[in-house]
Amino acid sequence: HYPSLNKQTAEYLVFDCDSSGTVNDVNFSLSNSLYQTFVNEGKENGDWQKRQVMVKFTEKYRTAYLGRNMTMLDSLFSDDAVIIVGRELKKTKIKEEYRYAKLSEEQPDIQYLQYTKDEYLKKQAQKFKSEKDMFLNFSSFAISKKNKQAGMYGLSMRQSYNATNYSDEGYLFLLVDFAKESPQIYVRSWQPQ
């Protein structure tokens, strides 16, 4: 229940157990429809095991935000990560920014800012403290292989973000190295819907 957002949702948890049945991790799950899409694509492409790791990673990412878990969030990003965030602009002058091309006048004016991992996590910790309620959801999801680099995949999601003082909807892109034992994000980028 998110009182300041006037929102209530049902969330499902995924329990990960070792071979003896001991629970070693719990995360918020993706929606069942997204999960079924991955199962079907994995069967068609013969790469369900790889996709399972990607689904699990995305569930950990979402859980870190919903649980405001800075330690988990820190572990998901590479120390060299490039993080690009966007925010809707109010009518003010812009100094340094990344630009995107508006396809219609209905699209908002957006400013893009690039952060290091440390800068981003510091800002995120401040948001976690200042927002009474936060909700993050993904309504679409696509996986793409990064050229010929082993283990590098792009995860593209349509993201809905609602917080007490701010909300947006757009597309989140994560470039993740799954070749490591603990996958890590090397690029995080957001653009408006």
Short mmCIF file of N, CA and C in Angstrom, two decimals:
data_model
loop_
_atom_site.label_atom_id
_atom_site.label_comp_id
_atom_site.label_asym_id
_atom_site.label_seq_id
_atom_site.Cartn_x
_atom_site.Cartn_y
_atom_site.Cartn_z
N HIS A 1 0.86 -1.17 0.00
CA HIS A 1 0.00 0.00 0.00
C HIS A 1 0.90 1.24 0.00
N TYR A 2 0.62 2.18 -0.91
CA TYR A 2 1.40 3.41 -1.04
C TYR A 2 0.46 4.59 -0.82
N PRO A 3 0.26 4.99 0.43
CA PRO A 3 -0.75 6.01 0.74
C PRO A 3 -0.52 7.35 0.03
N SER A 4 0.72 7.83 -0.04
CA SER A 4 0.96 9.13 -0.65
C SER A 4 0.81 9.09 -2.17
N LEU A 5 0.80 7.88 -2.75
CA LEU A 5 0.61 7.73 -4.20
C LEU A 5 -0.83 7.34 -4.53
N ASN A 6 -1.64 7.11 -3.48
CA ASN A 6 -3.01 6.63 -3.66
C ASN A 6 -3.00 5.37 -4.52
N LYS A 7 -2.13 4.43 -4.15
CA LYS A 7 -1.90 3.23 -4.96
C LYS A 7 -1.78 2.01 -4.06
N GLN A 8 -2.31 0.89 -4.56
CA GLN A 8 -2.16 -0.38 -3.87
C GLN A 8 -1.92 -1.45 -4.93
N THR A 9 -0.96 -2.34 -4.69
CA THR A 9 -0.65 -3.39 -5.65
C THR A 9 -0.46 -4.72 -4.92
N ALA A 10 -0.57 -5.79 -5.67
CA ALA A 10 -0.22 -7.12 -5.16
C ALA A 10 1.16 -7.44 -5.71
N GLU A 11 2.07 -7.81 -4.84
CA GLU A 11 3.43 -8.16 -5.25
C GLU A 11 3.67 -9.64 -4.97
N TYR A 12 4.41 -10.27 -5.84
CA TYR A 12 4.78 -11.66 -5.66
C TYR A 12 6.27 -11.73 -5.36
N LEU A 13 6.63 -12.65 -4.48
CA LEU A 13 8.02 -12.84 -4.10
C LEU A 13 8.56 -14.12 -4.73
N VAL A 14 9.85 -14.09 -5.04
CA VAL A 14 10.54 -15.26 -5.57
C VAL A 14 11.56 -15.67 -4.51
N PHE A 15 11.45 -16.92 -4.05
CA PHE A 15 12.39 -17.45 -3.07
C PHE A 15 13.41 -18.31 -3.80
N ASP A 16 14.69 -18.03 -3.58
CA ASP A 16 15.76 -18.85 -4.14
C ASP A 16 16.29 -19.74 -3.03
N CYS A 17 16.36 -21.03 -3.34
CA CYS A 17 16.82 -22.00 -2.35
C CYS A 17 18.02 -22.76 -2.89
N ASP A 18 18.86 -23.20 -1.98
CA ASP A 18 19.97 -24.05 -2.40
C ASP A 18 19.48 -25.49 -2.51
N SER A 19 20.37 -26.42 -2.82
CA SER A 19 19.97 -27.81 -3.05
C SER A 19 19.38 -28.48 -1.81
N SER A 20 19.68 -27.95 -0.61
CA SER A 20 19.12 -28.53 0.62
C SER A 20 17.79 -27.89 1.00
N GLY A 21 17.35 -26.89 0.23
CA GLY A 21 16.06 -26.24 0.51
C GLY A 21 16.17 -25.01 1.38
N THR A 22 17.37 -24.60 1.72
CA THR A 22 17.57 -23.40 2.54
C THR A 22 17.39 -22.16 1.66
N VAL A 23 16.56 -21.23 2.13
CA VAL A 23 16.32 -19.99 1.39
C VAL A 23 17.57 -19.12 1.50
N ASN A 24 18.11 -18.69 0.33
CA ASN A 24 19.29 -17.84 0.36
C ASN A 24 19.07 -16.47 -0.28
N ASP A 25 17.87 -16.24 -0.84
CA ASP A 25 17.57 -14.93 -1.43
C ASP A 25 16.06 -14.82 -1.66
N VAL A 26 15.54 -13.61 -1.51
CA VAL A 26 14.13 -13.32 -1.77
C VAL A 26 14.05 -12.02 -2.54
N ASN A 27 13.29 -12.01 -3.64
CA ASN A 27 13.15 -10.81 -4.46
C ASN A 27 11.72 -10.63 -4.91
N PHE A 28 11.36 -9.37 -5.24
CA PHE A 28 10.08 -9.11 -5.88
C PHE A 28 10.16 -9.65 -7.31
N SER A 29 9.10 -10.29 -7.75
CA SER A 29 9.12 -10.89 -9.08
C SER A 29 8.69 -9.88 -10.14
N LEU A 30 9.02 -10.21 -11.39
CA LEU A 30 8.47 -9.48 -12.53
C LEU A 30 7.03 -9.95 -12.70
N SER A 31 6.28 -9.27 -13.52
CA SER A 31 4.89 -9.70 -13.75
C SER A 31 4.89 -11.07 -14.41
N ASN A 32 3.82 -11.82 -14.20
CA ASN A 32 3.72 -13.16 -14.77
C ASN A 32 3.75 -13.12 -16.29
N SER A 33 3.14 -12.10 -16.90
CA SER A 33 3.12 -12.02 -18.37
C SER A 33 4.53 -11.81 -18.92
N LEU A 34 5.34 -10.95 -18.27
CA LEU A 34 6.73 -10.77 -18.71
C LEU A 34 7.53 -12.06 -18.52
N TYR A 35 7.32 -12.71 -17.39
CA TYR A 35 8.03 -13.95 -17.12
C TYR A 35 7.70 -15.00 -18.19
N GLN A 36 6.42 -15.14 -18.52
CA GLN A 36 6.02 -16.12 -19.54
C GLN A 36 6.62 -15.80 -20.90
N THR A 37 6.75 -14.51 -21.20
CA THR A 37 7.40 -14.10 -22.45
C THR A 37 8.84 -14.62 -22.49
N PHE A 38 9.55 -14.49 -21.37
CA PHE A 38 10.94 -14.96 -21.30
C PHE A 38 11.03 -16.47 -21.42
N VAL A 39 10.09 -17.17 -20.79
CA VAL A 39 10.08 -18.63 -20.87
C VAL A 39 9.90 -19.04 -22.34
N ASN A 40 8.92 -18.44 -23.02
CA ASN A 40 8.65 -18.79 -24.42
C ASN A 40 9.83 -18.44 -25.32
N GLU A 41 10.41 -17.25 -25.14
CA GLU A 41 11.57 -16.85 -25.95
C GLU A 41 12.77 -17.77 -25.67
N GLY A 42 12.94 -18.16 -24.42
CA GLY A 42 14.03 -19.05 -24.05
C GLY A 42 13.91 -20.41 -24.70
N LYS A 43 12.67 -20.91 -24.77
CA LYS A 43 12.44 -22.21 -25.43
C LYS A 43 12.70 -22.10 -26.92
N GLU A 44 12.23 -20.99 -27.53
CA GLU A 44 12.43 -20.79 -28.97
C GLU A 44 13.91 -20.65 -29.32
N ASN A 45 14.65 -19.91 -28.50
CA ASN A 45 16.06 -19.62 -28.79
C ASN A 45 17.02 -20.63 -28.17
N GLY A 46 16.51 -21.51 -27.33
CA GLY A 46 17.37 -22.49 -26.67
C GLY A 46 18.32 -21.90 -25.65
N ASP A 47 17.96 -20.74 -25.08
CA ASP A 47 18.85 -20.09 -24.11
C ASP A 47 18.14 -19.74 -22.80
N TRP A 48 17.23 -20.63 -22.37
CA TRP A 48 16.45 -20.35 -21.17
C TRP A 48 17.34 -20.19 -19.94
N GLN A 49 18.41 -20.95 -19.82
CA GLN A 49 19.29 -20.81 -18.65
C GLN A 49 19.89 -19.42 -18.57
N LYS A 50 20.34 -18.87 -19.69
CA LYS A 50 20.88 -17.50 -19.70
C LYS A 50 19.79 -16.50 -19.35
N ARG A 51 18.61 -16.69 -19.93
CA ARG A 51 17.51 -15.76 -19.67
C ARG A 51 17.06 -15.81 -18.21
N GLN A 52 17.14 -16.97 -17.59
CA GLN A 52 16.79 -17.08 -16.17
C GLN A 52 17.70 -16.18 -15.33
N VAL A 53 18.98 -16.16 -15.65
CA VAL A 53 19.94 -15.31 -14.93
C VAL A 53 19.57 -13.84 -15.14
N MET A 54 19.17 -13.47 -16.37
CA MET A 54 18.81 -12.09 -16.67
C MET A 54 17.52 -11.68 -15.95
N VAL A 55 16.56 -12.58 -15.91
CA VAL A 55 15.31 -12.31 -15.19
C VAL A 55 15.62 -12.12 -13.71
N LYS A 56 16.43 -13.00 -13.16
CA LYS A 56 16.80 -12.90 -11.74
C LYS A 56 17.51 -11.58 -11.45
N PHE A 57 18.41 -11.19 -12.34
CA PHE A 57 19.13 -9.93 -12.17
C PHE A 57 18.15 -8.75 -12.15
N THR A 58 17.20 -8.75 -13.08
CA THR A 58 16.21 -7.67 -13.16
C THR A 58 15.33 -7.65 -11.90
N GLU A 59 14.99 -8.82 -11.38
CA GLU A 59 14.22 -8.87 -10.14
C GLU A 59 15.03 -8.30 -8.98
N LYS A 60 16.33 -8.59 -8.93
CA LYS A 60 17.19 -8.02 -7.88
C LYS A 60 17.26 -6.50 -8.01
N TYR A 61 17.37 -6.01 -9.24
CA TYR A 61 17.42 -4.57 -9.51
C TYR A 61 16.16 -3.89 -8.97
N ARG A 62 15.01 -4.44 -9.33
CA ARG A 62 13.73 -3.87 -8.88
C ARG A 62 13.61 -3.96 -7.36
N THR A 63 14.01 -5.09 -6.78
CA THR A 63 13.94 -5.27 -5.33
C THR A 63 14.82 -4.27 -4.60
N ALA A 64 16.00 -3.98 -5.16
CA ALA A 64 16.90 -3.00 -4.53
C ALA A 64 16.22 -1.64 -4.43
N TYR A 65 15.49 -1.24 -5.48
CA TYR A 65 14.79 0.05 -5.45
C TYR A 65 13.59 0.01 -4.51
N LEU A 66 12.75 -1.01 -4.65
CA LEU A 66 11.55 -1.07 -3.81
C LEU A 66 11.91 -1.22 -2.34
N GLY A 67 12.99 -1.94 -2.05
CA GLY A 67 13.43 -2.12 -0.66
C GLY A 67 14.38 -1.05 -0.18
N ARG A 68 14.72 -0.10 -1.09
CA ARG A 68 15.66 0.99 -0.76
C ARG A 68 16.96 0.42 -0.19
N ASN A 69 17.44 -0.62 -0.83
CA ASN A 69 18.61 -1.35 -0.36
C ASN A 69 19.86 -0.85 -1.08
N MET A 70 20.57 0.08 -0.46
CA MET A 70 21.74 0.69 -1.07
C MET A 70 22.89 -0.31 -1.24
N THR A 71 23.03 -1.25 -0.32
CA THR A 71 24.10 -2.25 -0.44
C THR A 71 23.88 -3.11 -1.68
N MET A 72 22.64 -3.56 -1.87
CA MET A 72 22.33 -4.37 -3.06
C MET A 72 22.51 -3.55 -4.32
N LEU A 73 22.03 -2.32 -4.32
CA LEU A 73 22.15 -1.45 -5.49
C LEU A 73 23.63 -1.22 -5.84
N ASP A 74 24.45 -0.99 -4.83
CA ASP A 74 25.88 -0.80 -5.04
C ASP A 74 26.50 -2.03 -5.70
N SER A 75 26.08 -3.22 -5.29
CA SER A 75 26.66 -4.46 -5.83
C SER A 75 26.26 -4.70 -7.29
N LEU A 76 25.18 -4.09 -7.74
CA LEU A 76 24.69 -4.32 -9.10
C LEU A 76 25.41 -3.48 -10.15
N PHE A 77 26.05 -2.39 -9.73
CA PHE A 77 26.73 -1.50 -10.66
C PHE A 77 28.23 -1.73 -10.65
N SER A 78 28.83 -1.73 -11.83
CA SER A 78 30.28 -1.76 -11.95
C SER A 78 30.84 -0.45 -11.40
N ASP A 79 32.05 -0.48 -10.88
CA ASP A 79 32.68 0.74 -10.39
C ASP A 79 32.88 1.75 -11.52
N ASP A 80 32.97 1.27 -12.76
CA ASP A 80 33.17 2.13 -13.94
C ASP A 80 31.86 2.45 -14.67
N ALA A 81 30.74 2.20 -14.05
CA ALA A 81 29.45 2.36 -14.72
C ALA A 81 29.23 3.79 -15.19
N VAL A 82 28.57 3.91 -16.35
CA VAL A 82 28.12 5.20 -16.87
C VAL A 82 26.61 5.23 -16.64
N ILE A 83 26.15 6.24 -15.92
CA ILE A 83 24.74 6.31 -15.54
C ILE A 83 24.17 7.62 -16.06
N ILE A 84 23.17 7.49 -16.92
CA ILE A 84 22.54 8.67 -17.52
C ILE A 84 21.09 8.70 -17.05
N VAL A 85 20.75 9.77 -16.37
CA VAL A 85 19.38 9.93 -15.88
C VAL A 85 18.74 11.10 -16.60
N GLY A 86 17.45 11.05 -16.70
CA GLY A 86 16.71 12.14 -17.32
C GLY A 86 15.71 12.70 -16.32
N ARG A 87 15.39 13.95 -16.53
CA ARG A 87 14.35 14.57 -15.70
C ARG A 87 13.62 15.58 -16.55
N GLU A 88 12.32 15.69 -16.28
CA GLU A 88 11.52 16.67 -17.00
C GLU A 88 11.94 18.06 -16.58
N LEU A 89 12.01 18.93 -17.56
CA LEU A 89 12.43 20.30 -17.28
C LEU A 89 11.25 21.22 -17.08
N LYS A 90 11.42 22.07 -16.14
CA LYS A 90 10.54 23.22 -16.02
C LYS A 90 11.17 24.29 -16.90
N LYS A 91 10.50 25.29 -17.25
CA LYS A 91 11.02 26.31 -18.17
C LYS A 91 12.17 27.09 -17.54
N THR A 92 13.40 26.58 -17.74
CA THR A 92 14.61 27.24 -17.27
C THR A 92 15.70 27.06 -18.32
N LYS A 93 16.79 27.78 -18.17
CA LYS A 93 17.92 27.64 -19.08
C LYS A 93 18.71 26.38 -18.75
N ILE A 94 19.21 25.70 -19.78
CA ILE A 94 19.98 24.48 -19.61
C ILE A 94 21.43 24.77 -19.96
N LYS A 95 22.34 24.27 -19.15
CA LYS A 95 23.77 24.47 -19.44
C LYS A 95 24.30 23.28 -20.21
N GLU A 96 24.66 22.20 -19.52
CA GLU A 96 25.26 21.04 -20.17
C GLU A 96 24.27 19.89 -20.15
N GLU A 97 24.07 19.21 -21.27
CA GLU A 97 23.06 18.16 -21.31
C GLU A 97 23.27 17.22 -22.50
N TYR A 98 22.59 16.08 -22.43
CA TYR A 98 22.44 15.20 -23.57
C TYR A 98 21.08 15.52 -24.15
N ARG A 99 20.91 15.44 -25.45
CA ARG A 99 19.63 15.79 -26.07
C ARG A 99 19.03 14.58 -26.76
N TYR A 100 17.73 14.60 -26.87
CA TYR A 100 17.02 13.62 -27.68
C TYR A 100 16.09 14.40 -28.59
N ALA A 101 15.68 13.78 -29.67
CA ALA A 101 14.81 14.46 -30.62
C ALA A 101 13.36 14.17 -30.26
N LYS A 102 12.59 15.21 -30.03
CA LYS A 102 11.17 15.05 -29.73
C LYS A 102 10.45 14.65 -31.02
N LEU A 103 9.59 13.65 -30.89
CA LEU A 103 8.81 13.19 -32.05
C LEU A 103 7.50 13.94 -32.18
N SER A 104 7.05 14.55 -31.08
CA SER A 104 5.81 15.34 -31.11
C SER A 104 5.87 16.38 -29.99
N GLU A 105 5.02 17.37 -30.08
CA GLU A 105 4.99 18.44 -29.08
C GLU A 105 4.48 17.95 -27.72
N GLU A 106 3.79 16.79 -27.70
CA GLU A 106 3.28 16.27 -26.43
C GLU A 106 4.40 15.74 -25.54
N GLN A 107 5.55 15.42 -26.15
CA GLN A 107 6.65 14.91 -25.35
C GLN A 107 7.25 16.03 -24.50
N PRO A 108 7.64 15.68 -23.27
CA PRO A 108 8.19 16.71 -22.38
C PRO A 108 9.61 17.10 -22.78
N ASP A 109 10.04 18.26 -22.32
CA ASP A 109 11.44 18.65 -22.45
C ASP A 109 12.20 17.89 -21.36
N ILE A 110 13.29 17.25 -21.75
CA ILE A 110 14.05 16.41 -20.83
C ILE A 110 15.50 16.87 -20.78
N GLN A 111 16.09 16.85 -19.60
CA GLN A 111 17.51 17.12 -19.43
C GLN A 111 18.18 15.81 -19.03
N TYR A 112 19.30 15.50 -19.67
CA TYR A 112 20.04 14.29 -19.33
C TYR A 112 21.31 14.67 -18.58
N LEU A 113 21.59 13.93 -17.53
CA LEU A 113 22.77 14.15 -16.72
C LEU A 113 23.53 12.83 -16.61
N GLN A 114 24.83 12.90 -16.70
CA GLN A 114 25.66 11.70 -16.58
C GLN A 114 26.31 11.70 -15.21
N TYR A 115 26.26 10.54 -14.54
CA TYR A 115 26.83 10.38 -13.22
C TYR A 115 27.80 9.21 -13.19
N THR A 116 28.74 9.28 -12.26
CA THR A 116 29.55 8.12 -11.92
C THR A 116 28.70 7.26 -10.98
N LYS A 117 29.16 6.08 -10.71
CA LYS A 117 28.45 5.20 -9.78
C LYS A 117 28.30 5.87 -8.42
N ASP A 118 29.40 6.43 -7.88
CA ASP A 118 29.34 7.05 -6.56
C ASP A 118 28.37 8.23 -6.52
N GLU A 119 28.41 9.07 -7.55
CA GLU A 119 27.50 10.23 -7.61
C GLU A 119 26.05 9.76 -7.65
N TYR A 120 25.79 8.77 -8.50
CA TYR A 120 24.42 8.27 -8.65
C TYR A 120 23.91 7.65 -7.35
N LEU A 121 24.72 6.82 -6.72
CA LEU A 121 24.29 6.16 -5.48
C LEU A 121 24.07 7.17 -4.35
N LYS A 122 24.88 8.22 -4.32
CA LYS A 122 24.69 9.27 -3.31
C LYS A 122 23.34 9.96 -3.52
N LYS A 123 23.03 10.31 -4.77
CA LYS A 123 21.74 10.94 -5.08
C LYS A 123 20.58 9.99 -4.79
N GLN A 124 20.77 8.71 -5.12
CA GLN A 124 19.71 7.74 -4.90
C GLN A 124 19.45 7.56 -3.41
N ALA A 125 20.48 7.55 -2.59
CA ALA A 125 20.31 7.43 -1.14
C ALA A 125 19.50 8.61 -0.60
N GLN A 126 19.76 9.82 -1.13
CA GLN A 126 18.99 11.00 -0.72
C GLN A 126 17.52 10.84 -1.09
N LYS A 127 17.26 10.32 -2.30
CA LYS A 127 15.87 10.11 -2.72
C LYS A 127 15.19 9.08 -1.83
N PHE A 128 15.89 8.00 -1.52
CA PHE A 128 15.31 6.97 -0.67
C PHE A 128 14.90 7.55 0.68
N LYS A 129 15.70 8.47 1.20
CA LYS A 129 15.39 9.07 2.50
C LYS A 129 14.25 10.09 2.42
N SER A 130 14.15 10.82 1.31
CA SER A 130 13.19 11.92 1.23
C SER A 130 11.80 11.50 0.74
N GLU A 131 11.70 10.41 0.02
CA GLU A 131 10.40 9.99 -0.54
C GLU A 131 9.68 9.08 0.44
N LYS A 132 8.43 9.42 0.77
CA LYS A 132 7.65 8.57 1.67
C LYS A 132 7.34 7.24 1.00
N ASP A 133 6.87 7.30 -0.25
CA ASP A 133 6.53 6.09 -1.00
C ASP A 133 7.24 6.10 -2.34
N MET A 134 7.64 4.91 -2.79
CA MET A 134 8.25 4.74 -4.11
C MET A 134 7.73 3.45 -4.72
N PHE A 135 7.43 3.49 -6.01
CA PHE A 135 6.97 2.30 -6.71
C PHE A 135 7.66 2.25 -8.06
N LEU A 136 8.16 1.10 -8.43
CA LEU A 136 8.86 0.88 -9.70
C LEU A 136 8.30 -0.37 -10.34
N ASN A 137 7.93 -0.24 -11.62
CA ASN A 137 7.37 -1.39 -12.32
C ASN A 137 7.84 -1.38 -13.77
N PHE A 138 7.92 -2.56 -14.36
CA PHE A 138 8.28 -2.71 -15.76
C PHE A 138 7.11 -3.33 -16.51
N SER A 139 6.71 -2.71 -17.63
CA SER A 139 5.58 -3.24 -18.40
C SER A 139 6.02 -3.91 -19.70
N SER A 140 7.26 -3.72 -20.10
CA SER A 140 7.79 -4.45 -21.25
C SER A 140 9.26 -4.72 -20.99
N PHE A 141 9.81 -5.66 -21.72
CA PHE A 141 11.17 -6.09 -21.45
C PHE A 141 11.72 -6.75 -22.70
N ALA A 142 12.91 -6.39 -23.10
CA ALA A 142 13.57 -7.02 -24.24
C ALA A 142 15.03 -7.27 -23.90
N ILE A 143 15.55 -8.37 -24.40
CA ILE A 143 16.94 -8.75 -24.19
C ILE A 143 17.64 -8.74 -25.54
N SER A 144 18.81 -8.09 -25.62
CA SER A 144 19.57 -8.10 -26.86
C SER A 144 21.03 -8.41 -26.56
N LYS A 145 21.65 -9.19 -27.42
CA LYS A 145 23.06 -9.57 -27.28
C LYS A 145 23.93 -8.42 -27.76
N LYS A 146 24.98 -8.11 -27.03
CA LYS A 146 25.91 -7.04 -27.39
C LYS A 146 26.97 -7.61 -28.32
N ASN A 147 26.81 -7.36 -29.60
CA ASN A 147 27.79 -7.76 -30.61
C ASN A 147 28.38 -9.13 -30.32
N LYS A 148 29.70 -9.23 -30.31
CA LYS A 148 30.36 -10.53 -30.11
C LYS A 148 31.02 -10.64 -28.74
N GLN A 149 30.75 -9.69 -27.86
CA GLN A 149 31.36 -9.74 -26.53
C GLN A 149 30.63 -10.77 -25.67
N ALA A 150 31.36 -11.77 -25.22
CA ALA A 150 30.76 -12.84 -24.43
C ALA A 150 30.14 -12.29 -23.15
N GLY A 151 28.90 -12.65 -22.92
CA GLY A 151 28.23 -12.30 -21.67
C GLY A 151 27.65 -10.90 -21.60
N MET A 152 27.84 -10.05 -22.61
CA MET A 152 27.31 -8.68 -22.57
C MET A 152 25.93 -8.65 -23.22
N TYR A 153 24.94 -8.18 -22.46
CA TYR A 153 23.57 -8.11 -22.96
C TYR A 153 22.97 -6.75 -22.62
N GLY A 154 22.08 -6.31 -23.47
CA GLY A 154 21.30 -5.11 -23.21
C GLY A 154 19.93 -5.52 -22.73
N LEU A 155 19.47 -4.90 -21.66
CA LEU A 155 18.13 -5.13 -21.13
C LEU A 155 17.36 -3.83 -21.29
N SER A 156 16.28 -3.86 -22.07
CA SER A 156 15.47 -2.67 -22.32
C SER A 156 14.10 -2.87 -21.70
N MET A 157 13.66 -1.91 -20.90
CA MET A 157 12.40 -2.04 -20.19
C MET A 157 11.60 -0.75 -20.27
N ARG A 158 10.31 -0.88 -20.38
CA ARG A 158 9.45 0.29 -20.19
C ARG A 158 9.19 0.38 -18.70
N GLN A 159 9.61 1.49 -18.13
CA GLN A 159 9.59 1.65 -16.68
C GLN A 159 8.57 2.69 -16.25
N SER A 160 7.82 2.35 -15.23
CA SER A 160 6.92 3.29 -14.59
C SER A 160 7.47 3.53 -13.18
N TYR A 161 7.78 4.80 -12.88
CA TYR A 161 8.35 5.16 -11.59
C TYR A 161 7.42 6.17 -10.94
N ASN A 162 6.97 5.84 -9.73
CA ASN A 162 6.11 6.75 -8.98
C ASN A 162 6.70 6.94 -7.59
N ALA A 163 6.85 8.19 -7.19
CA ALA A 163 7.30 8.52 -5.84
C ALA A 163 6.39 9.63 -5.32
N THR A 164 6.49 9.88 -4.04
CA THR A 164 5.64 10.87 -3.40
C THR A 164 5.71 12.22 -4.10
N ASN A 165 6.91 12.66 -4.49
CA ASN A 165 7.08 13.99 -5.06
C ASN A 165 7.40 14.01 -6.55
N TYR A 166 7.41 12.83 -7.20
CA TYR A 166 7.81 12.79 -8.60
C TYR A 166 7.33 11.49 -9.24
N SER A 167 7.01 11.55 -10.53
CA SER A 167 6.71 10.32 -11.26
C SER A 167 7.06 10.52 -12.73
N ASP A 168 7.41 9.43 -13.38
CA ASP A 168 7.67 9.48 -14.82
C ASP A 168 7.47 8.09 -15.40
N GLU A 169 7.39 8.06 -16.71
CA GLU A 169 7.34 6.80 -17.43
C GLU A 169 8.26 6.93 -18.61
N GLY A 170 9.07 5.93 -18.83
CA GLY A 170 10.02 5.99 -19.93
C GLY A 170 10.66 4.65 -20.16
N TYR A 171 11.76 4.68 -20.88
CA TYR A 171 12.46 3.45 -21.22
C TYR A 171 13.81 3.42 -20.53
N LEU A 172 14.06 2.33 -19.84
CA LEU A 172 15.30 2.12 -19.12
C LEU A 172 16.13 1.11 -19.91
N PHE A 173 17.41 1.41 -20.10
CA PHE A 173 18.32 0.49 -20.76
C PHE A 173 19.47 0.18 -19.82
N LEU A 174 19.76 -1.10 -19.65
CA LEU A 174 20.90 -1.53 -18.84
C LEU A 174 21.81 -2.38 -19.72
N LEU A 175 23.09 -2.04 -19.78
CA LEU A 175 24.09 -2.88 -20.43
C LEU A 175 24.78 -3.65 -19.31
N VAL A 176 24.59 -4.98 -19.31
CA VAL A 176 25.03 -5.80 -18.18
C VAL A 176 26.01 -6.87 -18.65
N ASP A 177 27.07 -7.03 -17.86
CA ASP A 177 28.04 -8.09 -18.10
C ASP A 177 27.63 -9.30 -17.28
N PHE A 178 27.10 -10.33 -17.97
CA PHE A 178 26.67 -11.55 -17.30
C PHE A 178 27.76 -12.61 -17.31
N ALA A 179 28.93 -12.30 -17.83
CA ALA A 179 30.03 -13.27 -17.87
C ALA A 179 30.66 -13.43 -16.49
N LYS A 180 30.50 -12.43 -15.65
CA LYS A 180 31.06 -12.49 -14.30
C LYS A 180 30.17 -13.35 -13.40
N GLU A 181 30.73 -13.80 -12.29
CA GLU A 181 29.94 -14.60 -11.34
C GLU A 181 28.77 -13.77 -10.80
N SER A 182 29.04 -12.50 -10.50
CA SER A 182 27.98 -11.57 -10.08
C SER A 182 27.81 -10.55 -11.20
N PRO A 183 26.73 -10.65 -11.98
CA PRO A 183 26.54 -9.71 -13.10
C PRO A 183 26.58 -8.26 -12.62
N GLN A 184 27.08 -7.36 -13.50
CA GLN A 184 27.17 -5.96 -13.14
C GLN A 184 26.74 -5.06 -14.30
N ILE A 185 26.14 -3.94 -13.93
CA ILE A 185 25.68 -2.94 -14.91
C ILE A 185 26.86 -2.04 -15.28
N TYR A 186 27.07 -1.88 -16.59
CA TYR A 186 28.11 -0.97 -17.08
C TYR A 186 27.52 0.32 -17.62
N VAL A 187 26.28 0.26 -18.11
CA VAL A 187 25.59 1.46 -18.58
C VAL A 187 24.15 1.39 -18.10
N ARG A 188 23.66 2.48 -17.54
CA ARG A 188 22.26 2.64 -17.20
C ARG A 188 21.81 3.93 -17.85
N SER A 189 20.78 3.85 -18.69
CA SER A 189 20.32 5.03 -19.40
C SER A 189 18.80 5.05 -19.41
N TRP A 190 18.23 6.25 -19.33
CA TRP A 190 16.78 6.41 -19.33
C TRP A 190 16.40 7.45 -20.37
N GLN A 191 15.26 7.23 -21.03
CA GLN A 191 14.70 8.24 -21.95
C GLN A 191 13.19 8.24 -21.77
N PRO A 192 12.53 9.33 -22.13
CA PRO A 192 11.08 9.44 -21.91
C PRO A 192 10.30 8.51 -22.82
N GLN A 193 9.04 8.28 -22.44
CA GLN A 193 8.19 7.42 -23.26
C GLN A 193 7.95 8.02 -24.63
#
